[in-house]
Short mmCIF file of C-alpha atoms in Angstrom, two decimals:
data_model
loop_
_atom_site.label_atom_id
_atom_site.label_comp_id
_atom_site.label_asym_id
_atom_site.label_seq_id
_atom_site.Cartn_x
_atom_site.Cartn_y
_atom_site.Cartn_z
CA MET A 109 -33.91 36.83 -18.68
CA SER A 110 -30.94 37.09 -16.20
CA GLU A 111 -29.23 33.95 -14.78
CA THR A 112 -30.08 32.75 -11.18
CA THR A 113 -27.40 34.17 -8.93
CA GLY A 114 -28.80 33.07 -5.53
CA ALA A 115 -27.44 30.52 -3.15
CA SER A 116 -27.37 26.80 -4.21
CA TYR A 117 -26.49 23.45 -2.78
CA ALA A 118 -23.73 23.18 -5.36
CA ALA A 119 -22.32 26.61 -4.35
CA ALA A 120 -22.26 25.47 -0.76
CA GLY A 121 -20.03 22.55 -1.72
CA VAL A 122 -22.42 19.60 -2.23
CA ASP A 123 -22.26 17.96 -5.59
CA ILE A 124 -25.40 15.79 -6.00
CA GLU A 125 -24.42 14.67 -9.54
CA ALA A 126 -21.11 13.33 -8.27
CA GLY A 127 -22.93 11.46 -5.57
CA ASP A 128 -25.20 9.87 -8.18
CA ARG A 129 -22.24 8.91 -10.29
CA ALA A 130 -20.54 7.29 -7.22
CA VAL A 131 -23.76 5.20 -6.78
CA GLU A 132 -23.63 4.03 -10.36
CA LEU A 133 -19.99 3.10 -9.92
CA MET A 134 -20.52 1.08 -6.81
CA LYS A 135 -23.63 -0.97 -7.98
CA GLU A 136 -21.57 -3.75 -9.62
CA TRP A 137 -19.65 -4.37 -6.33
CA VAL A 138 -22.66 -4.30 -4.15
CA LYS A 139 -24.36 -6.87 -6.42
CA LYS A 140 -21.60 -9.37 -5.80
CA THR A 141 -22.59 -9.64 -2.03
CA GLN A 142 -26.19 -10.43 -2.54
CA ARG A 143 -27.82 -13.40 -0.70
CA PRO A 144 -30.95 -15.05 -1.71
CA GLU A 145 -32.82 -13.22 1.08
CA VAL A 146 -32.14 -9.76 -0.15
CA LEU A 147 -34.85 -8.01 -2.13
CA GLY A 148 -34.29 -5.06 -4.49
CA GLY A 149 -31.16 -3.36 -5.17
CA LEU A 150 -29.39 0.11 -4.53
CA GLY A 151 -31.62 3.18 -4.79
CA GLY A 152 -34.40 2.44 -2.31
CA PHE A 153 -34.85 4.24 1.03
CA ALA A 154 -34.14 1.03 2.99
CA GLY A 155 -32.32 -2.27 2.26
CA LEU A 156 -34.83 -5.31 2.39
CA PHE A 157 -34.16 -8.76 3.79
CA ASP A 158 -36.64 -11.56 3.66
CA ALA A 159 -36.97 -12.56 7.37
CA SER A 160 -39.11 -15.58 6.44
CA ALA A 161 -35.52 -17.26 6.02
CA LEU A 162 -35.41 -17.25 9.76
CA LYS A 163 -38.37 -19.70 9.98
CA ARG A 164 -35.86 -22.66 10.03
CA TYR A 165 -34.70 -21.50 13.47
CA GLU A 166 -36.66 -22.55 16.51
CA ARG A 167 -35.94 -19.37 18.48
CA PRO A 168 -33.80 -17.04 16.36
CA LEU A 169 -31.79 -14.24 18.23
CA LEU A 170 -30.64 -11.27 16.04
CA ALA A 171 -27.19 -10.03 16.82
CA SER A 172 -26.23 -6.44 15.72
CA ALA A 173 -23.00 -4.38 15.99
CA THR A 174 -21.73 -1.16 14.63
CA ASP A 175 -18.11 0.14 14.29
CA GLY A 176 -15.71 2.05 12.24
CA VAL A 177 -12.06 1.83 11.14
CA GLY A 178 -10.57 4.70 13.36
CA THR A 179 -7.63 6.72 12.30
CA LYS A 180 -6.40 4.01 9.87
CA VAL A 181 -8.49 5.91 7.27
CA ASP A 182 -5.69 8.53 7.49
CA ILE A 183 -3.19 6.08 6.00
CA ALA A 184 -5.46 5.23 3.23
CA ARG A 185 -5.99 8.88 2.55
CA ARG A 186 -2.30 9.70 2.53
CA LEU A 187 -1.47 6.81 0.20
CA GLY A 188 -4.45 7.39 -2.06
CA VAL A 189 -5.37 3.74 -1.58
CA TYR A 190 -9.11 3.39 -0.96
CA ASP A 191 -10.04 -0.11 -1.96
CA THR A 192 -8.83 -2.00 1.24
CA ILE A 193 -10.12 0.04 4.05
CA GLY A 194 -13.62 -1.57 3.46
CA HIS A 195 -12.28 -5.03 4.49
CA ASP A 196 -11.29 -3.36 7.80
CA LEU A 197 -14.82 -2.05 8.39
CA VAL A 198 -16.52 -5.38 7.64
CA ALA A 199 -14.05 -7.22 9.98
CA MET A 200 -14.69 -4.78 12.80
CA VAL A 201 -18.51 -5.23 12.57
CA MET A 202 -18.94 -8.82 11.52
CA ASP A 203 -16.30 -10.38 13.64
CA ASP A 204 -17.94 -8.79 16.65
CA ILE A 205 -21.19 -10.51 15.61
CA VAL A 206 -19.74 -13.87 15.12
CA VAL A 207 -18.32 -13.98 18.71
CA CYS A 208 -21.81 -15.03 19.85
CA GLY A 209 -22.07 -17.71 17.22
CA ALA A 210 -24.21 -15.65 14.91
CA GLU A 211 -24.13 -16.05 11.24
CA PRO A 212 -23.68 -12.65 9.53
CA LEU A 213 -26.77 -11.69 7.40
CA PHE A 214 -26.47 -8.19 6.13
CA MET A 215 -24.65 -4.88 6.52
CA THR A 216 -25.07 -1.23 5.87
CA ASP A 217 -22.32 1.48 5.55
CA TYR A 218 -21.90 5.15 6.08
CA ILE A 219 -19.21 7.05 4.19
CA CYS A 220 -18.69 10.71 5.07
CA VAL A 221 -16.50 12.85 2.78
CA GLY A 222 -15.37 16.36 2.43
CA LYS A 223 -16.05 16.19 -1.30
CA VAL A 224 -17.38 13.46 -3.28
CA HIS A 225 -14.80 11.93 -5.77
CA PRO A 226 -17.10 9.31 -7.29
CA GLU A 227 -14.11 6.94 -8.14
CA ARG A 228 -12.73 7.10 -4.53
CA VAL A 229 -16.29 6.41 -2.99
CA ALA A 230 -16.70 3.50 -5.38
CA ALA A 231 -13.28 2.04 -4.40
CA ILE A 232 -14.30 2.31 -0.62
CA VAL A 233 -17.58 0.37 -1.39
CA LYS A 234 -15.64 -2.09 -3.49
CA GLY A 235 -13.59 -3.00 -0.46
CA ILE A 236 -16.69 -3.12 1.77
CA ALA A 237 -18.41 -5.41 -0.71
CA GLU A 238 -15.36 -7.66 -0.95
CA GLY A 239 -15.28 -7.86 2.82
CA CYS A 240 -18.92 -8.72 2.95
CA VAL A 241 -18.27 -11.71 0.52
CA LEU A 242 -15.51 -12.86 2.79
CA ALA A 243 -17.82 -12.55 5.79
CA GLY A 244 -20.75 -14.32 4.04
CA CYS A 245 -23.08 -11.28 4.34
CA ALA A 246 -24.95 -9.05 2.07
CA LEU A 247 -24.32 -5.25 1.72
CA VAL A 248 -27.91 -3.98 1.54
CA GLY A 249 -27.44 -0.31 1.58
CA GLY A 250 -25.62 2.69 2.83
CA GLU A 251 -25.28 6.49 2.81
CA THR A 252 -22.53 8.65 1.28
CA ALA A 253 -22.63 12.05 2.95
CA GLU A 254 -20.62 15.20 1.72
CA HIS A 255 -19.76 17.54 4.51
CA PRO A 256 -17.88 20.63 2.88
CA GLY A 257 -16.50 22.95 5.43
CA LEU A 258 -16.40 20.28 8.15
CA LEU A 259 -13.85 17.98 6.39
CA GLY A 260 -11.14 18.79 3.91
CA GLU A 261 -11.66 17.84 0.29
CA ASP A 262 -9.61 14.57 0.59
CA ASP A 263 -10.82 13.70 4.11
CA PHE A 264 -13.22 10.79 4.74
CA ASP A 265 -14.44 8.50 7.43
CA VAL A 266 -16.37 5.13 7.18
CA ALA A 267 -18.74 3.25 9.68
CA GLY A 268 -21.12 0.41 9.30
CA ALA A 269 -23.65 -1.57 11.10
CA GLY A 270 -24.41 -5.30 10.71
CA THR A 271 -26.94 -7.98 11.67
CA GLY A 272 -26.58 -11.59 12.23
CA VAL A 273 -28.68 -14.56 13.59
CA VAL A 274 -28.06 -17.39 16.06
CA GLU A 275 -30.22 -20.14 17.40
CA ALA A 276 -30.88 -19.30 21.04
CA ASP A 277 -29.74 -22.67 22.32
CA ARG A 278 -26.50 -22.25 20.38
CA LEU A 279 -25.63 -18.90 21.73
CA LEU A 280 -21.95 -18.81 22.78
CA GLY A 281 -20.58 -16.93 25.73
CA PRO A 282 -19.24 -17.02 29.33
CA ASP A 283 -21.94 -19.42 30.70
CA ARG A 284 -20.53 -22.27 28.49
CA ILE A 285 -16.87 -22.02 29.52
CA ARG A 286 -15.53 -24.57 31.94
CA THR A 287 -12.24 -25.17 33.78
CA GLY A 288 -9.67 -26.95 31.55
CA ASP A 289 -10.99 -25.40 28.34
CA ALA A 290 -8.27 -24.60 25.85
CA VAL A 291 -7.56 -21.08 24.66
CA ILE A 292 -6.86 -21.27 20.78
CA ALA A 293 -5.34 -18.14 19.34
CA MET A 294 -5.89 -17.28 15.61
CA ALA A 295 -3.14 -15.11 14.12
CA SER A 296 -3.79 -11.56 13.01
CA SER A 297 -2.82 -10.27 9.65
CA GLY A 298 -1.00 -7.29 11.26
CA LEU A 299 -2.10 -4.30 13.24
CA HIS A 300 -5.69 -4.67 12.13
CA SER A 301 -7.70 -1.47 12.77
CA ASN A 302 -6.94 -0.61 16.41
CA GLY A 303 -4.19 1.61 17.92
CA TYR A 304 -3.49 3.64 14.95
CA SER A 305 -3.55 6.90 16.89
CA LEU A 306 -0.42 5.42 18.85
CA VAL A 307 1.04 3.86 15.69
CA ARG A 308 0.77 7.16 13.77
CA HIS A 309 2.15 9.14 16.68
CA VAL A 310 5.13 6.96 17.12
CA LEU A 311 6.23 6.12 13.63
CA LEU A 312 4.97 9.22 11.64
CA ASN A 313 5.04 12.05 14.08
CA GLN A 314 7.82 11.23 16.54
CA ALA A 315 10.22 9.25 14.21
CA GLY A 316 9.22 11.09 11.06
CA LEU A 317 9.14 8.01 9.03
CA SER A 318 7.79 8.18 5.46
CA LEU A 319 5.03 5.98 4.37
CA ASP A 320 7.13 5.24 1.35
CA ALA A 321 10.15 4.18 3.47
CA GLU A 322 11.27 0.58 2.75
CA ILE A 323 11.63 -1.07 6.24
CA ALA A 324 13.84 -4.12 6.00
CA ASP A 325 12.21 -5.82 8.96
CA LEU A 326 8.86 -5.59 7.33
CA GLY A 327 9.95 -6.58 3.84
CA ARG A 328 7.85 -3.85 2.27
CA THR A 329 7.15 -0.14 2.76
CA LEU A 330 5.81 1.18 5.87
CA GLY A 331 2.59 2.33 4.16
CA GLU A 332 1.98 -1.08 2.67
CA GLU A 333 2.39 -2.54 6.27
CA LEU A 334 0.06 -0.15 7.90
CA LEU A 335 -2.65 -0.61 5.22
CA VAL A 336 -2.77 -4.44 5.42
CA PRO A 337 -6.54 -5.24 5.78
CA THR A 338 -7.86 -6.60 9.06
CA LYS A 339 -8.40 -10.40 8.78
CA ILE A 340 -12.08 -11.41 8.67
CA TYR A 341 -12.72 -14.44 10.71
CA SER A 342 -16.37 -14.98 10.42
CA LEU A 343 -16.71 -17.93 8.26
CA ASP A 344 -13.68 -19.59 9.92
CA CYS A 345 -15.35 -19.19 13.36
CA LEU A 346 -18.62 -20.56 11.98
CA ALA A 347 -16.81 -23.52 10.52
CA LEU A 348 -15.60 -24.21 13.91
CA THR A 349 -19.01 -24.30 15.47
CA ARG A 350 -20.09 -26.81 12.72
CA THR A 351 -17.08 -29.24 13.24
CA THR A 352 -16.60 -29.16 17.00
CA GLU A 353 -17.89 -27.85 20.26
CA VAL A 354 -17.01 -24.19 20.92
CA HIS A 355 -17.70 -22.47 24.10
CA ALA A 356 -16.76 -18.83 23.28
CA PHE A 357 -14.94 -16.45 20.94
CA SER A 358 -13.20 -13.25 21.60
CA HIS A 359 -12.53 -10.58 19.01
CA ILE A 360 -9.21 -8.92 19.81
CA THR A 361 -9.64 -5.26 19.14
CA GLY A 362 -9.18 -2.03 21.14
CA GLY A 363 -7.93 -2.83 24.67
CA GLY A 364 -5.79 -5.75 23.52
CA LEU A 365 -5.82 -9.47 24.08
CA ALA A 366 -6.16 -9.75 27.92
CA ALA A 367 -8.97 -7.15 28.14
CA ASN A 368 -11.01 -8.57 25.35
CA LEU A 369 -10.58 -12.16 26.42
CA ALA A 370 -11.66 -11.18 29.97
CA ARG A 371 -14.96 -10.00 28.43
CA VAL A 372 -16.13 -13.59 27.88
CA ILE A 373 -14.71 -15.29 31.01
CA PRO A 374 -17.32 -16.09 33.81
CA ASP A 375 -16.92 -15.24 37.44
CA GLY A 376 -14.57 -17.45 39.21
CA LEU A 377 -12.57 -18.54 36.17
CA HIS A 378 -9.46 -17.19 34.77
CA ALA A 379 -7.84 -17.26 31.25
CA THR A 380 -4.10 -17.55 31.18
CA VAL A 381 -2.38 -17.02 27.84
CA ASP A 382 1.38 -17.99 27.25
CA ARG A 383 3.28 -15.55 25.24
CA SER A 384 5.97 -17.99 24.33
CA THR A 385 3.48 -19.89 22.05
CA TRP A 386 3.94 -17.30 19.36
CA THR A 387 6.18 -14.51 17.90
CA PRO A 388 4.42 -11.18 17.12
CA ALA A 389 5.07 -9.76 13.66
CA PRO A 390 7.89 -7.37 13.20
CA VAL A 391 5.51 -4.29 13.00
CA PHE A 392 4.67 -4.67 16.72
CA ASP A 393 8.37 -4.59 17.69
CA LEU A 394 8.85 -1.56 15.33
CA VAL A 395 6.24 0.37 17.02
CA GLY A 396 7.55 -0.53 20.59
CA ARG A 397 11.19 -0.02 19.85
CA THR A 398 10.85 3.24 17.89
CA GLY A 399 8.58 4.80 20.51
CA ASP A 400 10.08 3.19 23.53
CA VAL A 401 6.64 1.99 24.38
CA GLU A 402 6.49 -0.34 27.26
CA ARG A 403 5.16 -3.85 26.66
CA LEU A 404 2.15 -3.53 28.87
CA GLU A 405 1.07 -0.37 26.87
CA LEU A 406 1.49 -2.15 23.58
CA GLU A 407 -0.49 -5.07 24.83
CA LYS A 408 -3.15 -2.68 26.03
CA THR A 409 -3.44 -1.08 22.62
CA LEU A 410 -2.58 -3.53 19.94
CA ASN A 411 -3.40 -7.17 19.16
CA MET A 412 0.30 -8.30 19.26
CA GLY A 413 -0.36 -10.96 16.51
CA VAL A 414 -3.77 -12.52 17.80
CA GLY A 415 -6.80 -11.33 16.09
CA MET A 416 -9.37 -13.80 17.45
CA ILE A 417 -9.68 -16.36 20.27
CA ALA A 418 -11.67 -19.47 20.43
CA ILE A 419 -12.29 -21.32 23.76
CA VAL A 420 -13.05 -24.98 23.25
CA PRO A 421 -13.10 -28.02 25.54
CA GLU A 422 -9.63 -29.66 25.64
CA GLU A 423 -10.87 -32.75 23.92
CA SER A 424 -11.94 -30.43 20.98
CA THR A 425 -8.60 -29.03 20.52
CA ASP A 426 -7.30 -31.25 17.70
CA VAL A 427 -10.40 -31.03 15.55
CA ALA A 428 -10.46 -27.18 16.07
CA LEU A 429 -6.86 -26.78 15.05
CA ALA A 430 -7.34 -29.07 12.01
CA THR A 431 -10.45 -27.14 10.97
CA LEU A 432 -8.60 -23.86 11.09
CA ALA A 433 -5.50 -25.34 9.28
CA ASP A 434 -7.72 -26.57 6.53
CA ARG A 435 -9.13 -23.08 6.06
CA GLY A 436 -5.66 -21.55 5.86
CA VAL A 437 -5.76 -19.95 9.41
CA ASP A 438 -2.60 -19.95 11.50
CA ALA A 439 -3.80 -21.00 14.90
CA TRP A 440 -2.34 -22.61 18.10
CA VAL A 441 -3.16 -23.50 21.69
CA ALA A 442 -2.03 -20.31 23.58
CA GLY A 443 -3.52 -21.01 27.08
CA GLU A 444 -6.16 -22.54 29.21
CA ILE A 445 -9.03 -21.70 31.56
CA THR A 446 -8.38 -22.20 35.22
CA ASP A 447 -10.43 -21.92 38.44
CA ARG A 448 -9.56 -19.10 40.78
CA GLY A 449 -11.42 -20.45 43.62
CA ASP A 450 -13.20 -17.04 44.09
CA HIS A 451 -15.73 -14.88 42.35
CA THR A 452 -13.09 -12.88 40.52
CA THR A 453 -12.42 -13.16 36.90
CA GLY A 454 -10.04 -12.02 34.26
CA ALA A 455 -7.30 -13.01 31.62
CA ALA A 456 -3.51 -12.52 31.97
CA LEU A 457 -0.50 -13.07 29.64
CA THR A 458 2.42 -14.85 31.10
CA GLY A 459 6.05 -15.67 29.92
CA ASP A 460 7.99 -13.83 27.14
CA TYR A 461 7.23 -13.86 23.38
CA ALA A 462 9.11 -16.36 21.36
CA SER A 463 11.96 -14.96 19.38
#
């Protein structure tokens, strides 16, 4: 009897067996993220979360967010380092959710690859699982999609969606902010996951720097610096809400500090942030100096050393700073909320960065 010679899924470039092996390799990492409310394990068509756990809330509000990591994945691909990019994904999703005061509950991921390399996919999921542990949420499911012909064999992208919950009367946001509130900045771990199209253009394309290059100002290779994971602030922010009064948070991502802070400022009030209260990490100066990038453009694109903002009553400042210090978070009072006397709103940076 002749062998089958017709077209097949495998011949088209999709390896189902490799996908199955990737699932087996990632199971141990996903298991580490489980919360008591999670039912079942990997392999089902949907992740299950026992919503009866929300009965303790008077009026539970579900918060959801979705995001990706952007072109930072290109750095991971070039370096062949796949187990940190998942931290970035969790941070971008769950730190958005915690801004309203919500506790992260669970997350799903989507990994798209040109070709399934099981160990690489498992490494990516390992990073996502580790990030979920740091955020206090469960990884309840996901999807790995193989797209031959659309992506190169080593190309990949990641995205995720998350859900959290907050009591309605504890919802944080603009309506709580008052004149005289303090603006507390929390230090970023580096570039985080925003602005990498600019960073890659300046450092890799224009300057032609190698990812293996030792950069004296950075104290490590360029690649190591660019792959530093985004800091996950979720549990730190929740700790603040338990120890003192918090009016709002702002996650500093694409658009920079001023634009993201302005998103939580109510009409008629203004946030002023003093640059002289901190010194941005050397990587920000490296990008600006190498590409002759104007400061305003840098500030519109990168976080400039601040990854999260907490807005608290002035009398809560000491407790807030002590709470963050106890948790190992570098934080400081960077500004205040003032009354503009009209119905316009916004945020601005003043002064010069400390040297």
